[in-house]
Short mmCIF file of C-alpha atoms and ligand atoms in Angstrom, two decimals:
data_model
loop_
_atom_site.label_atom_id
_atom_site.label_comp_id
_atom_site.label_asym_id
_atom_site.label_seq_id
_atom_site.Cartn_x
_atom_site.Cartn_y
_atom_site.Cartn_z
CA MET A 6 224.46 100.46 132.34
CA ASP A 7 224.69 102.69 135.44
CA SER A 8 223.48 106.03 134.21
CA ASP A 9 220.58 104.91 132.02
CA THR A 10 217.20 106.60 132.01
CA ILE A 11 214.74 103.93 132.95
CA LEU A 12 210.95 103.98 132.75
CA VAL A 13 209.08 101.60 135.10
CA THR A 14 205.40 100.88 134.51
CA GLY A 15 203.22 99.62 137.36
CA ALA A 16 205.79 101.21 139.69
CA CYS A 17 203.48 101.44 142.71
CA GLY A 18 202.98 97.65 142.88
CA GLN A 19 204.60 94.98 145.03
CA ILE A 20 207.65 94.63 142.80
CA GLY A 21 207.82 98.16 141.32
CA SER A 22 207.92 99.95 144.67
CA GLU A 23 211.12 98.07 145.58
CA LEU A 24 212.63 97.82 142.10
CA VAL A 25 212.41 101.59 141.52
CA MET A 26 214.31 102.28 144.76
CA ALA A 27 216.96 99.65 143.93
CA LEU A 28 217.51 101.17 140.45
CA ARG A 29 217.69 104.67 141.84
CA ALA A 30 220.20 103.51 144.48
CA ARG A 31 222.45 102.46 141.56
CA GLY A 32 222.43 106.02 140.26
CA ASN A 33 219.91 105.55 137.43
CA ASN A 34 217.44 108.27 136.50
CA VAL A 35 214.16 106.32 137.01
CA ILE A 36 210.80 107.61 135.76
CA ALA A 37 208.30 105.74 137.92
CA THR A 38 204.84 105.48 136.33
CA ASP A 39 201.49 103.99 137.33
CA LEU A 40 197.73 104.56 137.17
CA LYS A 41 197.91 105.28 140.92
CA VAL A 42 199.86 108.10 142.50
CA PRO A 43 202.29 106.84 145.18
CA SER A 44 203.22 108.44 148.45
CA GLY A 45 206.41 108.34 150.54
CA GLU A 46 209.88 107.46 149.28
CA LEU A 47 208.82 106.44 145.75
CA LEU A 48 207.43 109.94 145.13
CA GLU A 49 210.10 111.85 147.03
CA SER A 50 213.16 110.04 145.62
CA GLY A 51 212.69 110.93 141.92
CA GLU A 52 210.41 111.48 138.96
CA PHE A 53 206.83 110.14 138.97
CA GLN A 54 204.35 110.38 136.08
CA ARG A 55 200.80 109.05 135.88
CA LEU A 56 200.55 106.61 132.94
CA ASP A 57 197.96 104.18 131.69
CA VAL A 58 199.89 101.64 129.59
CA LEU A 59 196.88 101.35 127.32
CA ASN A 60 197.47 104.94 126.20
CA LYS A 61 200.26 104.58 123.61
CA ASN A 62 200.49 108.34 122.86
CA SER A 63 201.12 109.20 126.51
CA LEU A 64 203.68 106.41 126.75
CA ALA A 65 205.51 107.65 123.59
CA THR A 66 205.50 111.23 124.91
CA LEU A 67 207.18 110.15 128.17
CA VAL A 68 209.73 107.93 126.42
CA SER A 69 210.69 110.83 124.09
CA LYS A 70 210.59 113.59 126.68
CA PHE A 71 212.84 111.82 129.17
CA LYS A 72 215.04 110.09 126.49
CA VAL A 73 214.25 106.72 128.06
CA ASN A 74 216.64 103.90 127.03
CA GLN A 75 215.42 101.07 129.28
CA ILE A 76 211.91 100.01 130.29
CA TYR A 77 210.75 97.66 133.04
CA HIS A 78 207.15 96.90 132.10
CA LEU A 79 205.51 95.69 135.34
CA ALA A 80 201.89 96.92 134.91
CA ALA A 81 199.47 93.94 134.74
CA LEU A 82 196.49 92.29 136.34
CA LEU A 83 197.53 89.22 138.28
CA SER A 84 195.96 85.74 138.50
CA ALA A 85 193.09 86.16 140.93
CA THR A 86 192.09 89.64 139.73
CA GLY A 87 192.41 88.41 136.16
CA GLU A 88 189.90 85.61 136.70
CA GLN A 89 187.43 88.18 138.10
CA ASN A 90 187.83 90.47 135.10
CA PRO A 91 189.17 88.48 132.13
CA GLU A 92 188.41 91.17 129.59
CA LEU A 93 190.35 93.88 131.43
CA ALA A 94 193.17 91.43 132.22
CA TRP A 95 193.56 90.55 128.52
CA ARG A 96 193.54 94.24 127.49
CA VAL A 97 196.03 95.46 130.09
CA ASN A 98 198.33 92.44 129.86
CA MET A 99 198.29 92.17 126.07
CA LYS A 100 197.62 95.61 124.60
CA GLY A 101 199.78 97.20 127.31
CA LEU A 102 202.69 94.96 126.38
CA ARG A 103 202.25 95.57 122.59
CA ASN A 104 202.29 99.36 123.25
CA ILE A 105 205.53 98.97 125.17
CA LEU A 106 207.11 96.74 122.54
CA ASP A 107 206.14 99.06 119.67
CA CYS A 108 207.22 102.25 121.44
CA SER A 109 210.54 100.61 122.32
CA VAL A 110 211.24 99.77 118.66
CA GLU A 111 209.89 103.05 117.27
CA LEU A 112 211.74 105.25 119.79
CA GLY A 113 215.01 103.34 120.12
CA VAL A 114 214.69 101.97 123.65
CA LYS A 115 217.80 99.81 124.14
CA ARG A 116 216.57 97.15 126.62
CA LEU A 117 213.22 95.96 127.93
CA PHE A 118 212.30 93.82 130.93
CA PHE A 119 209.05 91.83 130.89
CA PRO A 120 207.94 89.93 134.01
CA SER A 121 206.45 86.54 133.20
CA THR A 122 205.26 84.02 135.75
CA ILE A 123 204.97 80.37 136.74
CA ALA A 124 201.34 80.80 135.64
CA VAL A 125 202.44 80.21 132.02
CA PHE A 126 202.46 76.53 132.97
CA GLY A 127 199.22 74.59 133.28
CA PRO A 128 197.75 71.31 134.50
CA THR A 129 199.41 69.32 131.69
CA SER A 130 202.94 70.62 132.44
CA PRO A 131 205.20 68.45 134.61
CA LYS A 132 204.43 69.41 138.23
CA GLN A 133 207.81 68.73 139.86
CA ASN A 134 210.97 70.48 138.74
CA THR A 135 209.08 71.94 135.75
CA PRO A 136 211.60 72.36 132.95
CA GLN A 137 212.28 75.47 130.88
CA HIS A 138 210.84 73.79 127.76
CA CYS A 139 207.76 71.57 128.19
CA VAL A 140 204.00 71.38 127.50
CA MET A 141 202.44 74.75 128.42
CA GLU A 142 198.66 74.89 128.42
CA PRO A 143 197.77 77.56 131.02
CA ASN A 144 194.09 77.65 132.00
CA THR A 145 193.89 81.10 133.61
CA ILE A 146 193.49 84.30 131.61
CA TYR A 147 196.57 85.62 133.41
CA GLY A 148 198.65 82.60 132.35
CA ILE A 149 197.32 82.76 128.79
CA SER A 150 198.15 86.49 128.50
CA LYS A 151 201.63 86.02 129.97
CA GLN A 152 202.42 83.05 127.74
CA ALA A 153 201.33 85.06 124.69
CA GLY A 154 203.41 87.95 126.08
CA GLU A 155 206.49 85.72 126.19
CA ARG A 156 205.91 84.78 122.56
CA TRP A 157 205.55 88.44 121.53
CA CYS A 158 208.80 89.30 123.40
CA ASP A 159 210.68 86.54 121.63
CA TYR A 160 209.16 87.64 118.30
CA TYR A 161 210.33 91.24 118.79
CA TYR A 162 213.82 89.99 119.70
CA GLN A 163 214.00 87.74 116.65
CA LYS A 164 212.34 90.01 114.05
CA LYS A 165 213.10 93.53 115.24
CA GLY A 166 216.30 93.08 117.25
CA LEU A 167 214.79 94.45 120.49
CA ASP A 168 216.87 93.41 123.51
CA VAL A 169 214.05 91.91 125.60
CA ARG A 170 214.76 90.01 128.82
CA SER A 171 212.28 88.18 131.00
CA LEU A 172 211.86 86.01 134.11
CA ARG A 173 209.10 83.61 135.11
CA TYR A 174 208.75 84.85 138.65
CA PRO A 175 207.36 82.44 141.31
CA GLY A 176 205.19 83.85 144.13
CA LEU A 177 207.06 86.83 145.59
CA ILE A 178 207.11 87.57 149.30
CA SER A 179 207.82 91.04 150.71
CA TYR A 180 206.92 93.33 153.60
CA LYS A 181 207.24 96.81 152.02
CA THR A 182 204.21 96.79 149.67
CA LYS A 183 201.27 94.40 149.95
CA ALA A 184 200.73 91.86 147.17
CA GLY A 185 198.15 92.77 144.49
CA GLY A 186 195.55 90.26 143.43
CA GLY A 187 197.56 87.05 143.10
CA THR A 188 197.09 83.44 144.13
CA THR A 189 200.38 83.34 146.06
CA ASP A 190 199.36 86.42 148.16
CA TYR A 191 198.52 84.21 151.14
CA ALA A 192 202.25 83.83 151.70
CA VAL A 193 202.49 87.63 152.21
CA GLU A 194 199.27 88.20 154.18
CA ILE A 195 200.10 85.40 156.66
CA PHE A 196 203.08 87.32 158.02
CA PHE A 197 201.09 90.48 158.72
CA GLU A 198 198.24 88.52 160.34
CA ALA A 199 200.72 86.46 162.39
CA VAL A 200 202.32 89.57 163.85
CA LYS A 201 199.05 91.48 164.38
CA HIS A 202 196.50 88.80 165.30
CA LYS A 203 198.50 85.56 165.78
CA GLN A 204 196.15 83.70 163.45
CA TYR A 205 195.43 83.44 159.70
CA ASN A 206 192.63 81.92 157.62
CA CYS A 207 194.33 80.65 154.46
CA PHE A 208 192.54 80.67 151.11
CA LEU A 209 194.58 77.71 149.87
CA SER A 210 194.52 74.20 151.38
CA GLU A 211 197.30 73.12 153.73
CA ASN A 212 199.23 70.90 151.28
CA THR A 213 199.29 73.17 148.23
CA VAL A 214 202.99 73.42 147.37
CA LEU A 215 204.02 76.39 145.16
CA PRO A 216 207.35 77.88 144.09
CA MET A 217 208.19 81.10 146.00
CA MET A 218 210.98 83.65 146.37
CA TYR A 219 211.87 86.46 148.76
CA MET A 220 211.77 89.92 147.18
CA PRO A 221 215.46 90.85 147.79
CA ASP A 222 216.47 87.82 145.71
CA ALA A 223 213.91 88.66 143.04
CA ILE A 224 215.15 92.28 142.74
CA ARG A 225 218.79 91.21 142.62
CA GLY A 226 218.07 88.51 140.04
CA THR A 227 216.14 90.96 137.87
CA ILE A 228 218.96 93.48 137.84
CA GLU A 229 221.56 90.73 137.28
CA LEU A 230 219.65 89.57 134.20
CA MET A 231 219.38 93.13 132.86
CA ASP A 232 223.12 93.62 133.43
CA ALA A 233 224.12 90.26 131.85
CA SER A 234 226.11 90.26 128.61
CA ALA A 235 223.64 89.75 125.71
CA GLY A 236 225.85 87.04 124.27
CA ASN A 237 225.29 84.87 127.33
CA LEU A 238 221.50 84.79 127.06
CA SER A 239 219.98 81.79 125.30
CA ILE A 240 216.36 82.49 126.28
CA ARG A 241 214.45 85.49 124.95
CA SER A 242 210.96 84.38 125.90
CA ALA A 243 211.39 84.12 129.73
CA TYR A 244 213.79 82.27 132.02
CA ASN A 245 212.55 79.82 134.64
CA PHE A 246 213.57 81.44 137.94
CA SER A 247 213.43 79.70 141.29
CA ALA A 248 214.37 79.80 144.97
CA PHE A 249 212.31 77.33 147.13
CA SER A 250 208.87 75.73 147.37
CA PHE A 251 206.55 75.31 150.34
CA SER A 252 202.94 74.64 151.30
CA PRO A 253 200.79 76.81 153.64
CA GLN A 254 201.37 74.16 156.32
CA ASP A 255 205.17 74.34 155.88
CA LEU A 256 205.09 78.12 156.19
CA ALA A 257 202.82 77.98 159.27
CA LYS A 258 205.37 75.65 160.95
CA CYS A 259 208.19 78.12 160.29
CA ILE A 260 206.13 81.02 161.73
CA ILE A 261 205.20 78.92 164.83
CA ALA A 262 208.98 78.44 165.45
CA GLU A 263 209.12 82.26 165.90
CA ILE A 264 205.59 82.96 167.23
CA PRO A 265 204.57 79.83 169.19
CA ASP A 266 200.91 80.88 169.72
CA PHE A 267 200.26 81.44 165.97
CA SER A 268 197.37 79.34 164.60
CA MET A 269 196.18 78.69 161.06
CA GLN A 270 192.77 77.79 159.59
CA TYR A 271 192.02 76.84 156.01
CA SER A 272 189.09 77.97 153.82
CA PRO A 273 190.10 77.31 150.21
CA ASP A 274 188.27 79.51 147.65
CA PHE A 275 188.38 79.96 143.84
CA ARG A 276 192.18 80.51 144.02
CA GLN A 277 192.70 76.83 144.94
CA ALA A 278 191.96 75.73 141.36
CA ILE A 279 194.44 78.30 140.04
CA ALA A 280 197.14 77.06 142.45
CA ASP A 281 196.36 73.41 141.57
CA SER A 282 197.11 74.15 137.88
CA TRP A 283 200.60 75.52 138.64
CA PRO A 284 203.98 73.76 139.15
CA ALA A 285 205.11 72.75 142.63
CA SER A 286 208.78 73.34 141.87
CA ILE A 287 210.81 74.83 138.99
CA ASP A 288 214.00 73.81 137.22
CA ASP A 289 215.90 77.09 136.66
CA SER A 290 219.13 75.53 135.38
CA PHE A 291 219.18 77.80 132.22
CA ALA A 292 219.23 80.95 134.44
CA ARG A 293 221.98 79.44 136.59
CA LYS A 294 224.11 78.48 133.61
CA ASP A 295 223.57 81.48 131.37
CA TRP A 296 223.91 84.37 133.84
CA GLY A 297 224.91 82.81 137.14
CA TRP A 298 221.56 82.97 139.02
CA LYS A 299 221.68 81.75 142.62
CA PRO A 300 219.12 82.60 145.34
CA GLU A 301 220.40 83.59 148.83
CA TYR A 302 217.35 83.23 151.04
CA THR A 303 215.85 79.96 152.34
CA LEU A 304 212.34 79.56 153.76
CA ASP A 305 213.84 79.86 157.30
CA THR A 306 215.96 82.96 156.68
CA MET A 307 213.14 84.65 154.77
CA THR A 308 210.64 83.94 157.57
CA LYS A 309 212.90 85.45 160.22
CA ASP A 310 213.63 88.52 158.07
CA MET A 311 209.92 89.08 157.22
CA LEU A 312 208.83 88.84 160.86
CA THR A 313 211.65 91.08 162.11
CA ASN A 314 210.88 93.80 159.55
CA ILE A 315 207.09 93.71 160.01
CA MET A 316 207.59 94.04 163.79
CA LEU A 317 210.06 96.91 163.34
CA THR A 318 207.79 98.80 160.97
CA ASN A 319 204.79 98.30 163.29
CA GLY A 320 206.76 99.36 166.42
CA ILE A 321 206.36 95.87 168.03
CA ALA A 322 209.18 94.73 170.33
CA ILE A 323 211.12 91.79 168.90
P1 NAD B 30 200.88 94.62 141.54
O1 NAD B 30 199.47 94.23 141.28
O2 NAD B 30 201.35 94.78 142.94
O3 NAD B 30 201.21 95.99 140.77
C1 NAD B 30 200.79 96.19 139.44
C2 NAD B 30 200.69 97.70 139.25
O4 NAD B 30 200.24 97.91 137.91
C3 NAD B 30 199.68 98.37 140.18
O5 NAD B 30 200.32 99.38 140.94
C4 NAD B 30 198.63 98.91 139.25
O6 NAD B 30 198.10 100.19 139.66
C5 NAD B 30 199.39 99.04 137.92
N1 NAD B 30 198.48 99.01 136.79
C6 NAD B 30 197.43 98.21 136.53
N2 NAD B 30 196.86 98.50 135.35
C7 NAD B 30 197.63 99.51 134.81
C8 NAD B 30 197.53 100.27 133.63
N3 NAD B 30 196.55 100.07 132.71
N4 NAD B 30 198.48 101.20 133.40
C9 NAD B 30 199.44 101.45 134.27
N5 NAD B 30 199.58 100.77 135.46
C10 NAD B 30 198.67 99.85 135.69
O7 NAD B 30 201.81 93.56 140.75
P2 NAD B 30 203.25 93.11 141.10
O8 NAD B 30 203.13 92.00 142.05
O9 NAD B 30 204.13 94.23 141.44
O10 NAD B 30 203.68 92.46 139.72
C11 NAD B 30 204.39 93.20 138.75
C12 NAD B 30 204.55 92.31 137.52
O11 NAD B 30 205.23 91.13 137.90
C13 NAD B 30 203.23 91.87 136.87
O12 NAD B 30 203.38 91.92 135.51
C14 NAD B 30 203.05 90.48 137.37
O13 NAD B 30 202.35 89.72 136.46
C15 NAD B 30 204.49 89.99 137.50
N6 NAD B 30 204.61 88.93 138.50
C16 NAD B 30 204.45 89.21 139.84
C17 NAD B 30 204.56 88.17 140.77
C18 NAD B 30 204.40 88.39 142.24
O14 NAD B 30 204.35 87.43 142.97
N7 NAD B 30 204.29 89.65 142.71
C19 NAD B 30 204.83 86.85 140.31
C20 NAD B 30 204.93 86.60 138.95
C21 NAD B 30 204.86 87.70 138.03
C1 AKB B 31 200.01 85.44 141.23
O1 AKB B 31 199.79 84.67 142.20
O2 AKB B 31 199.18 85.77 140.37
C2 AKB B 31 201.45 85.91 141.07
C3 AKB B 31 202.17 85.01 140.14
C4 AKB B 31 202.80 83.78 140.64
O3 AKB B 31 202.25 85.30 138.98
N1 AKB B 31 202.05 86.01 142.36
#
């Protein structure tokens, strides 16, 4: 689907800022949208429009005006921000998605991507190798909204024939755009603090193991899912999607291998309870079987690549 016109919501965020550039590099006409106005390459490389996903009329106007035939709906409040403002999180994550689903059906959008999360699982889900199908009782407003979102996506696929595709992302790690209000954000912040100050005070405890993925793998996997033949897809709620798992202590050890004088302190806060309710590792065998998912980066190769790129962009000798 190389010359599609694609609308991306939440395009200025951690994922959107890289996904938009990857889609544009493939020759797609990408309408990047967000509440915030971006700067730099996102703005200079193509169309940008301000859009609040709660405003269905503005959304419909953009979809019609630009003849959009694919949407990547990234706009949301994440887990930590969601717990601080549950009302807003529910409205943006739920009403925003319903607006996207309805506009897609009403205006003939061919394909929709919805980002789900490991937060759809809860304390009663199996903690290790969490399967695709199991007990799901999320206890954060973020997880509840994303689980309901998955059900809405599957419903629109079953009842209205909308080609919706979705991934349960683990914590994503990247150096281009800072993470926005999540519980896994420590695994991004730690790299910047290690390079700049050689120390980091972690808001999760040292042995909290969570599933994680490097952004280049996440972007590639997302595009591979959207390119996959519809007949191969057996999951229309959201696919489990995995790369590796580690604790803050594991990550600190990898960083120390590259920056020997790095040191780590631990001051767990309200995000610890959120992390404790999530899986430690994920079984993504449906994604591997249905559309050939395979991550490339390991914890070690990601750590080296993150540190190299943060040093390069900050003009620090490697
Ligand atoms: P982010 O917080 O970095 O970016 C979200 C963007 O949405 C922001 O730029 C924000 O301005 C925008 N936004 C918020 N409310 C909006 C509204 N009403 N209308 C339009 N835009 C609005 O988030 P991200 O990390 O890029 O995540 C993108 C999506 O992927 C989210 O749906 C998130 O739940 C999901 N996800 C992310 C991760 C991760 O680790 N980054 C993991 C699992 C799932
Ligand atoms: C968060 O921590 O909220 C996100 C996620 C795993 O959904 N990174």
